[in-house]
Amino acid sequence: MNLRKRIIFELERLRRKNLQQLHPLQQLFWESTLRCNVHCLHCGSDCSSSEVTPDMPAEDFLRVIDQSVTPHVDPHKVLIIISGGEPLMRKDLAQVGAALKQRGYPWGMVTNGLALTEKRFKELMAAGLRSIAISFDGLELDHNWLRQHPLAFEGATRAIKLAAAAPSLIWDVVTCVNQRTIHQLDEMQKYLWSIGVRNWRLITIDPMGRAADNPELLLSPEQHRQVLEYIRAKRKEGLHVSYSCEGFMPDYELEVRDHLFHCAAGVSVASILIDGSISACTSVRGKYYQGNIYKDDFWEVWENGFELYRNRKWMKKLEPCNNCKLFRYCEGGGMHLRREDGALMLCHHNKLNSKKVAFRQPK
């Protein structure tokens, strides 16, 4: 590691320590439903179209906002992200959005786009929709294969075109790269730019959820590096292509995304899950819950809980972190890659420097 990077990493470490102490709430995810209109091969939530787990009533979520969040924050500085499942499965999505807008909160959503018609989009925009992330995982055959729906590509394309025509909307397209699509990145980029995309975020699928046992989805170390080299090259061309927020990668930091690696889960990001559990970002599938809105005050939990997230020295006692000289900079990686016993499923740095896939299959 050269001196310039080491200085930058040290400054980032100090900034992160300060942020952990202050822990300002900046993003709040609401897992509003587990229902979904597709059956993705890589789903980490194992969502379905059934109603086995009922949607959280909107009034329960809004009550937390009114009683436990609004008295302590400037609503304009807290982005509320409605997730799922597929949030468009909720018929009251626009009403919830309008209620958040009335309270001064910007809000956004993550969607596969299948149910986003022009009429629905206009309703959401009128309700204050500020940001949207749209999933697009390949050209037609491969996108429909991953999403397990014959109209998934059509829906994603329609959603992208709607977003591109809304100048006030902050949005990007998110692509989960897999074995079938890694050689089609240039074709995808040209297609996406032709329909209005200018911000493209690439994700390498982690060995969790349905993807854990599907070798077609997981990239080899060489392929993982290939994705990062592709991003670096495109950014040098002036295209805003970026890698997802996960994974400390000293060889690629400052070159493949707009920020240094930092897992903000439990530091500036919280979530309210479908059953009321208070957690960090919704990508954390392990039960690192800190409380439940149906018996605990959300703000009290936010202020006094989340110790496992804000002080990650406990990870230093576990492999492979216990022998890692870079721990001071990555602090054990993303919390979403931790099993409930604390074991790390994937270390990005180790994987990128290995000829073998450096992860442990979840038990």
Short mmCIF file of C-alpha atoms in Angstrom, two decimals:
data_model
loop_
_atom_site.label_atom_id
_atom_site.label_comp_id
_atom_site.label_asym_id
_atom_site.label_seq_id
_atom_site.Cartn_x
_atom_site.Cartn_y
_atom_site.Cartn_z
CA MET A 1 0.00 0.00 0.00
CA ASN A 2 1.47 3.35 -0.99
CA LEU A 3 1.80 6.28 1.40
CA ARG A 4 -1.01 8.29 -0.20
CA LYS A 5 -3.54 5.51 0.29
CA ARG A 6 -2.38 4.81 3.82
CA ILE A 7 -2.88 8.46 4.78
CA ILE A 8 -6.32 8.50 3.19
CA PHE A 9 -7.32 5.27 4.95
CA GLU A 10 -6.11 6.65 8.29
CA LEU A 11 -8.14 9.83 7.84
CA GLU A 12 -11.18 7.76 6.90
CA ARG A 13 -10.67 5.61 9.99
CA LEU A 14 -10.72 8.70 12.20
CA ARG A 15 -13.84 10.00 10.44
CA ARG A 16 -15.52 6.63 10.90
CA LYS A 17 -14.68 6.53 14.61
CA ASN A 18 -16.23 9.95 15.08
CA LEU A 19 -19.31 8.87 13.16
CA GLN A 20 -19.67 5.78 15.32
CA GLN A 21 -19.72 7.95 18.43
CA LEU A 22 -22.21 10.45 16.99
CA HIS A 23 -24.28 7.81 15.11
CA PRO A 24 -26.57 10.29 13.33
CA LEU A 25 -29.59 8.57 11.80
CA GLN A 26 -29.37 9.33 8.08
CA GLN A 27 -31.19 6.42 6.45
CA LEU A 28 -34.10 4.39 7.75
CA PHE A 29 -35.24 1.31 5.85
CA TRP A 30 -38.76 0.00 6.22
CA GLU A 31 -39.20 -3.64 5.24
CA SER A 32 -42.83 -3.04 4.36
CA THR A 33 -43.66 -6.43 2.88
CA LEU A 34 -42.18 -9.85 2.18
CA ARG A 35 -44.51 -10.40 -0.76
CA CYS A 36 -42.92 -10.34 -4.19
CA ASN A 37 -44.05 -10.73 -7.79
CA VAL A 38 -40.89 -12.52 -8.92
CA HIS A 39 -38.86 -15.42 -7.53
CA CYS A 40 -35.23 -14.36 -7.89
CA LEU A 41 -32.58 -17.04 -7.82
CA HIS A 42 -30.32 -14.84 -5.68
CA CYS A 43 -32.87 -13.55 -3.16
CA GLY A 44 -31.44 -13.10 0.31
CA SER A 45 -34.85 -12.70 1.94
CA ASP A 46 -36.53 -15.77 0.44
CA CYS A 47 -39.56 -13.68 -0.41
CA SER A 48 -42.62 -15.13 -2.09
CA SER A 49 -45.96 -14.03 -3.51
CA SER A 50 -47.84 -15.56 -0.60
CA GLU A 51 -49.11 -13.73 2.46
CA VAL A 52 -47.66 -16.13 5.03
CA THR A 53 -46.03 -13.11 6.69
CA PRO A 54 -48.54 -10.25 6.62
CA ASP A 55 -47.49 -6.73 5.65
CA MET A 56 -46.77 -4.39 8.53
CA PRO A 57 -49.72 -1.99 8.93
CA ALA A 58 -48.74 1.47 7.72
CA GLU A 59 -50.10 3.06 10.87
CA ASP A 60 -47.64 1.05 12.99
CA PHE A 61 -44.68 2.35 11.00
CA LEU A 62 -45.95 5.93 10.94
CA ARG A 63 -46.54 5.81 14.69
CA VAL A 64 -42.83 5.06 15.18
CA ILE A 65 -41.95 7.95 12.88
CA ASP A 66 -44.19 10.35 14.80
CA GLN A 67 -43.38 9.24 18.35
CA SER A 68 -39.78 7.99 18.21
CA VAL A 69 -38.04 9.58 15.23
CA THR A 70 -39.43 13.03 14.38
CA PRO A 71 -38.89 14.52 17.88
CA HIS A 72 -35.14 13.80 17.58
CA VAL A 73 -34.18 14.54 13.98
CA ASP A 74 -34.51 17.05 11.19
CA PRO A 75 -36.86 15.08 8.89
CA HIS A 76 -35.31 16.64 5.80
CA LYS A 77 -32.00 14.96 6.66
CA VAL A 78 -33.31 11.41 7.09
CA LEU A 79 -33.99 9.41 3.94
CA ILE A 80 -36.62 6.73 4.41
CA ILE A 81 -36.24 3.82 2.00
CA ILE A 82 -39.21 1.51 1.53
CA SER A 83 -38.11 -2.01 0.68
CA GLY A 84 -39.42 -5.57 0.63
CA GLY A 85 -40.02 -8.01 -0.89
CA GLU A 86 -41.33 -5.80 -3.60
CA PRO A 87 -42.75 -2.57 -2.15
CA LEU A 88 -45.07 -2.11 -5.15
CA MET A 89 -47.03 -5.11 -3.87
CA ARG A 90 -48.50 -2.72 -1.29
CA LYS A 91 -51.59 -0.93 -2.57
CA ASP A 92 -51.13 1.86 -0.02
CA LEU A 93 -47.56 2.74 -1.06
CA ALA A 94 -48.49 6.17 -2.42
CA GLN A 95 -50.52 6.96 0.70
CA VAL A 96 -47.58 6.05 2.94
CA GLY A 97 -45.27 8.14 0.76
CA ALA A 98 -47.62 11.12 0.93
CA ALA A 99 -47.75 10.80 4.73
CA LEU A 100 -43.94 10.86 4.88
CA LYS A 101 -43.80 13.84 2.52
CA GLN A 102 -46.28 15.69 4.73
CA ARG A 103 -43.98 15.09 7.69
CA GLY A 104 -40.99 16.47 5.77
CA TYR A 105 -39.18 13.20 5.04
CA PRO A 106 -37.64 12.44 1.65
CA TRP A 107 -38.37 8.85 0.73
CA GLY A 108 -37.32 6.33 -1.83
CA MET A 109 -37.75 2.72 -2.80
CA VAL A 110 -35.99 -0.32 -4.25
CA THR A 111 -37.96 -2.11 -6.97
CA ASN A 112 -37.78 -4.68 -9.74
CA GLY A 113 -40.07 -2.42 -11.76
CA LEU A 114 -42.48 -5.13 -12.86
CA ALA A 115 -45.54 -3.42 -11.35
CA LEU A 116 -44.45 0.14 -12.07
CA THR A 117 -46.95 1.41 -14.62
CA GLU A 118 -47.00 5.01 -15.85
CA LYS A 119 -50.12 5.71 -13.77
CA ARG A 120 -48.56 4.26 -10.62
CA PHE A 121 -45.34 6.16 -11.20
CA LYS A 122 -47.19 9.47 -11.46
CA GLU A 123 -49.01 8.70 -8.19
CA LEU A 124 -45.72 7.97 -6.43
CA MET A 125 -44.08 11.11 -7.78
CA ALA A 126 -47.03 13.19 -6.59
CA ALA A 127 -46.62 11.52 -3.19
CA GLY A 128 -43.06 12.82 -2.95
CA LEU A 129 -40.94 9.97 -4.31
CA ARG A 130 -37.38 11.29 -4.12
CA SER A 131 -35.20 8.35 -5.10
CA ILE A 132 -35.48 4.93 -6.67
CA ALA A 133 -33.15 2.02 -7.36
CA ILE A 134 -34.22 -0.26 -10.20
CA SER A 135 -32.93 -3.81 -10.58
CA PHE A 136 -31.62 -4.79 -14.00
CA ASP A 137 -29.63 -8.00 -14.15
CA GLY A 138 -28.91 -8.64 -17.79
CA LEU A 139 -30.37 -8.55 -21.26
CA GLU A 140 -33.78 -10.11 -21.74
CA LEU A 141 -33.13 -13.85 -21.49
CA ASP A 142 -30.69 -13.60 -18.60
CA HIS A 143 -32.66 -11.00 -16.64
CA ASN A 144 -35.84 -13.08 -16.91
CA TRP A 145 -33.88 -16.19 -15.91
CA LEU A 146 -32.48 -14.61 -12.76
CA ARG A 147 -35.82 -13.04 -11.84
CA GLN A 148 -37.76 -16.16 -12.83
CA HIS A 149 -40.46 -14.18 -14.62
CA PRO A 150 -41.09 -13.87 -18.39
CA LEU A 151 -41.96 -10.16 -18.17
CA ALA A 152 -39.28 -9.06 -15.72
CA PHE A 153 -37.05 -7.46 -18.39
CA GLU A 154 -39.98 -5.62 -19.92
CA GLY A 155 -40.98 -4.28 -16.50
CA ALA A 156 -37.45 -3.17 -15.60
CA THR A 157 -37.03 -1.40 -18.95
CA ARG A 158 -40.35 0.40 -18.54
CA ALA A 159 -39.40 1.51 -15.03
CA ILE A 160 -36.03 2.80 -16.22
CA LYS A 161 -37.62 4.84 -18.99
CA LEU A 162 -40.12 6.35 -16.55
CA ALA A 163 -37.32 7.31 -14.15
CA ALA A 164 -35.23 8.77 -16.97
CA ALA A 165 -38.11 11.08 -17.90
CA ALA A 166 -38.38 12.51 -14.36
CA PRO A 167 -35.63 15.16 -13.97
CA SER A 168 -36.26 15.71 -10.24
CA LEU A 169 -35.80 12.03 -9.36
CA ILE A 170 -32.53 10.67 -7.95
CA TRP A 171 -32.12 7.17 -9.32
CA ASP A 172 -29.79 4.46 -10.46
CA VAL A 173 -29.83 0.97 -11.91
CA VAL A 174 -28.46 -1.94 -9.88
CA THR A 175 -27.09 -5.06 -11.57
CA CYS A 176 -26.17 -8.33 -9.87
CA VAL A 177 -23.37 -9.74 -12.02
CA ASN A 178 -23.25 -13.53 -12.34
CA GLN A 179 -21.62 -16.25 -14.44
CA ARG A 180 -24.08 -15.78 -17.29
CA THR A 181 -23.74 -12.00 -17.56
CA ILE A 182 -20.14 -11.17 -16.74
CA HIS A 183 -19.17 -11.29 -20.43
CA GLN A 184 -22.09 -9.04 -21.43
CA LEU A 185 -21.25 -5.94 -19.41
CA ASP A 186 -20.47 -3.79 -22.44
CA GLU A 187 -23.69 -4.85 -24.17
CA MET A 188 -25.68 -4.07 -21.03
CA GLN A 189 -24.00 -0.69 -20.62
CA LYS A 190 -24.79 0.34 -24.19
CA TYR A 191 -28.40 -0.76 -23.83
CA LEU A 192 -28.85 1.01 -20.50
CA TRP A 193 -27.34 4.25 -21.78
CA SER A 194 -29.63 4.05 -24.84
CA ILE A 195 -32.70 4.19 -22.58
CA GLY A 196 -31.48 7.00 -20.36
CA VAL A 197 -29.34 5.45 -17.60
CA ARG A 198 -26.40 7.52 -16.38
CA ASN A 199 -25.76 5.91 -12.98
CA TRP A 200 -25.07 2.18 -12.98
CA ARG A 201 -24.18 0.20 -9.86
CA LEU A 202 -22.72 -3.31 -10.13
CA ILE A 203 -23.01 -5.91 -7.39
CA THR A 204 -21.23 -9.24 -7.09
CA ILE A 205 -23.59 -11.76 -5.53
CA ASP A 206 -22.70 -12.97 -2.04
CA PRO A 207 -22.95 -16.62 -0.90
CA MET A 208 -26.14 -16.15 1.09
CA GLY A 209 -29.86 -16.81 0.77
CA ARG A 210 -30.86 -18.71 -2.37
CA ALA A 211 -27.52 -17.88 -3.99
CA ALA A 212 -25.46 -19.86 -1.48
CA ASP A 213 -25.95 -23.16 -3.32
CA ASN A 214 -26.07 -21.86 -6.90
CA PRO A 215 -22.65 -21.90 -8.60
CA GLU A 216 -24.03 -20.05 -11.65
CA LEU A 217 -24.42 -16.94 -9.52
CA LEU A 218 -21.10 -16.75 -7.68
CA LEU A 219 -18.04 -15.31 -9.40
CA SER A 220 -14.55 -16.72 -9.13
CA PRO A 221 -11.78 -14.47 -7.78
CA GLU A 222 -10.60 -13.85 -11.35
CA GLN A 223 -14.12 -12.90 -12.47
CA HIS A 224 -14.55 -10.65 -9.44
CA ARG A 225 -11.38 -8.80 -10.40
CA GLN A 226 -12.66 -8.63 -13.97
CA VAL A 227 -15.77 -6.77 -12.79
CA LEU A 228 -13.67 -4.29 -10.83
CA GLU A 229 -11.28 -3.74 -13.74
CA TYR A 230 -14.28 -3.12 -15.98
CA ILE A 231 -15.65 -0.51 -13.57
CA ARG A 232 -12.27 1.19 -13.25
CA ALA A 233 -11.93 1.39 -17.02
CA LYS A 234 -15.43 2.79 -17.53
CA ARG A 235 -14.92 5.44 -14.88
CA LYS A 236 -11.73 6.53 -16.64
CA GLU A 237 -13.88 6.95 -19.75
CA GLY A 238 -16.11 9.32 -17.78
CA LEU A 239 -19.07 6.95 -17.31
CA HIS A 240 -20.62 6.81 -13.85
CA VAL A 241 -20.35 3.09 -13.24
CA SER A 242 -19.64 2.04 -9.67
CA TYR A 243 -19.25 -0.96 -7.43
CA SER A 244 -21.67 -1.58 -4.59
CA CYS A 245 -20.95 -0.32 -1.08
CA GLU A 246 -19.71 -3.61 0.30
CA GLY A 247 -16.21 -4.96 0.72
CA PHE A 248 -12.89 -3.33 1.62
CA MET A 249 -10.58 -3.71 -1.38
CA PRO A 250 -7.32 -1.77 -0.88
CA ASP A 251 -6.20 -2.33 -4.48
CA TYR A 252 -9.39 -0.75 -5.83
CA GLU A 253 -10.45 1.79 -3.21
CA LEU A 254 -10.84 5.32 -4.64
CA GLU A 255 -11.11 3.87 -8.15
CA VAL A 256 -14.36 1.91 -8.42
CA ARG A 257 -16.85 3.96 -6.39
CA ASP A 258 -17.42 7.48 -5.16
CA HIS A 259 -16.56 6.72 -1.54
CA LEU A 260 -14.24 4.58 0.54
CA PHE A 261 -15.55 1.36 1.99
CA HIS A 262 -17.52 1.88 5.16
CA CYS A 263 -20.23 -0.35 6.58
CA ALA A 264 -22.75 2.20 7.88
CA ALA A 265 -25.09 -0.45 9.28
CA GLY A 266 -26.08 0.55 12.80
CA VAL A 267 -23.94 3.70 12.57
CA SER A 268 -26.04 5.93 10.33
CA VAL A 269 -28.42 3.32 8.91
CA ALA A 270 -31.25 1.56 10.71
CA SER A 271 -34.22 -0.53 9.66
CA ILE A 272 -37.61 -1.60 10.88
CA LEU A 273 -38.28 -5.12 9.69
CA ILE A 274 -41.56 -6.75 8.76
CA ASP A 275 -42.15 -8.17 12.26
CA GLY A 276 -41.17 -4.92 13.99
CA SER A 277 -37.57 -5.92 14.70
CA ILE A 278 -35.15 -2.99 14.92
CA SER A 279 -32.03 -3.71 12.93
CA ALA A 280 -29.50 -2.02 10.65
CA CYS A 281 -29.71 -2.15 6.85
CA THR A 282 -32.04 -4.80 5.49
CA SER A 283 -29.14 -6.65 3.87
CA VAL A 284 -28.17 -7.90 7.34
CA ARG A 285 -30.01 -11.22 7.37
CA GLY A 286 -28.48 -12.52 10.60
CA LYS A 287 -30.59 -11.87 13.66
CA TYR A 288 -28.48 -9.04 15.01
CA TYR A 289 -31.70 -7.42 16.20
CA GLN A 290 -31.55 -4.63 18.77
CA GLY A 291 -35.20 -4.51 19.82
CA ASN A 292 -38.73 -4.45 18.48
CA ILE A 293 -41.04 -1.49 17.90
CA TYR A 294 -43.93 -3.38 19.49
CA LYS A 295 -42.21 -3.43 22.88
CA ASP A 296 -39.30 -0.96 22.70
CA ASP A 297 -38.92 2.73 21.95
CA PHE A 298 -37.10 3.00 18.64
CA TRP A 299 -35.07 6.06 19.53
CA GLU A 300 -33.94 4.67 22.86
CA VAL A 301 -32.74 1.57 21.04
CA TRP A 302 -30.98 3.68 18.41
CA GLU A 303 -29.21 5.78 21.02
CA ASN A 304 -28.24 3.02 23.43
CA GLY A 305 -28.17 -0.16 21.36
CA PHE A 306 -26.20 -1.24 18.28
CA GLU A 307 -22.98 -1.82 20.24
CA LEU A 308 -22.13 -4.81 18.01
CA TYR A 309 -22.31 -2.50 15.01
CA ARG A 310 -20.50 0.52 16.42
CA ASN A 311 -17.66 -1.27 18.19
CA ARG A 312 -16.49 -4.12 16.01
CA LYS A 313 -13.46 -5.18 18.01
CA TRP A 314 -15.23 -8.49 18.65
CA MET A 315 -14.62 -9.39 15.00
CA LYS A 316 -10.86 -9.15 15.53
CA LYS A 317 -11.06 -12.33 17.63
CA LEU A 318 -12.45 -14.36 14.72
CA GLU A 319 -10.88 -15.73 11.55
CA PRO A 320 -9.79 -14.36 9.15
CA CYS A 321 -9.78 -10.97 10.91
CA ASN A 322 -7.62 -12.12 13.81
CA ASN A 323 -4.50 -12.22 11.63
CA CYS A 324 -5.31 -9.34 9.30
CA LYS A 325 -3.17 -6.20 9.26
CA LEU A 326 -5.90 -4.32 7.40
CA PHE A 327 -8.55 -4.78 10.09
CA ARG A 328 -8.10 -1.20 11.31
CA TYR A 329 -9.36 0.00 7.92
CA CYS A 330 -12.17 -2.45 7.10
CA GLU A 331 -13.27 -3.39 10.65
CA GLY A 332 -14.38 -6.84 9.62
CA GLY A 333 -16.27 -6.05 6.43
CA GLY A 334 -20.01 -5.68 5.99
CA MET A 335 -22.30 -6.83 8.78
CA HIS A 336 -24.52 -8.52 6.22
CA LEU A 337 -21.71 -11.01 5.59
CA ARG A 338 -21.66 -12.19 9.20
CA ARG A 339 -23.41 -15.39 10.17
CA GLU A 340 -25.22 -15.39 13.48
CA ASP A 341 -22.25 -17.13 15.10
CA GLY A 342 -20.07 -14.21 13.94
CA ALA A 343 -18.26 -16.13 11.21
CA LEU A 344 -17.43 -14.16 8.08
CA MET A 345 -18.92 -15.69 4.93
CA LEU A 346 -16.78 -13.69 2.51
CA CYS A 347 -13.72 -11.47 2.79
CA HIS A 348 -13.41 -9.39 -0.37
CA HIS A 349 -9.71 -8.70 0.13
CA ASN A 350 -8.89 -12.39 0.59
CA LYS A 351 -11.03 -13.41 -2.34
CA LEU A 352 -9.43 -10.92 -4.69
CA ASN A 353 -6.01 -12.21 -3.68
CA SER A 354 -6.86 -15.88 -3.95
CA LYS A 355 -7.23 -18.39 -6.75
CA LYS A 356 -10.00 -20.12 -4.84
CA VAL A 357 -13.35 -18.78 -3.72
CA ALA A 358 -12.68 -17.54 -0.19
CA PHE A 359 -15.98 -18.05 1.56
CA ARG A 360 -17.68 -20.49 3.89
CA GLN A 361 -21.00 -21.98 3.01
CA PRO A 362 -23.64 -20.97 5.56
CA LYS A 363 -24.82 -23.76 7.80
#
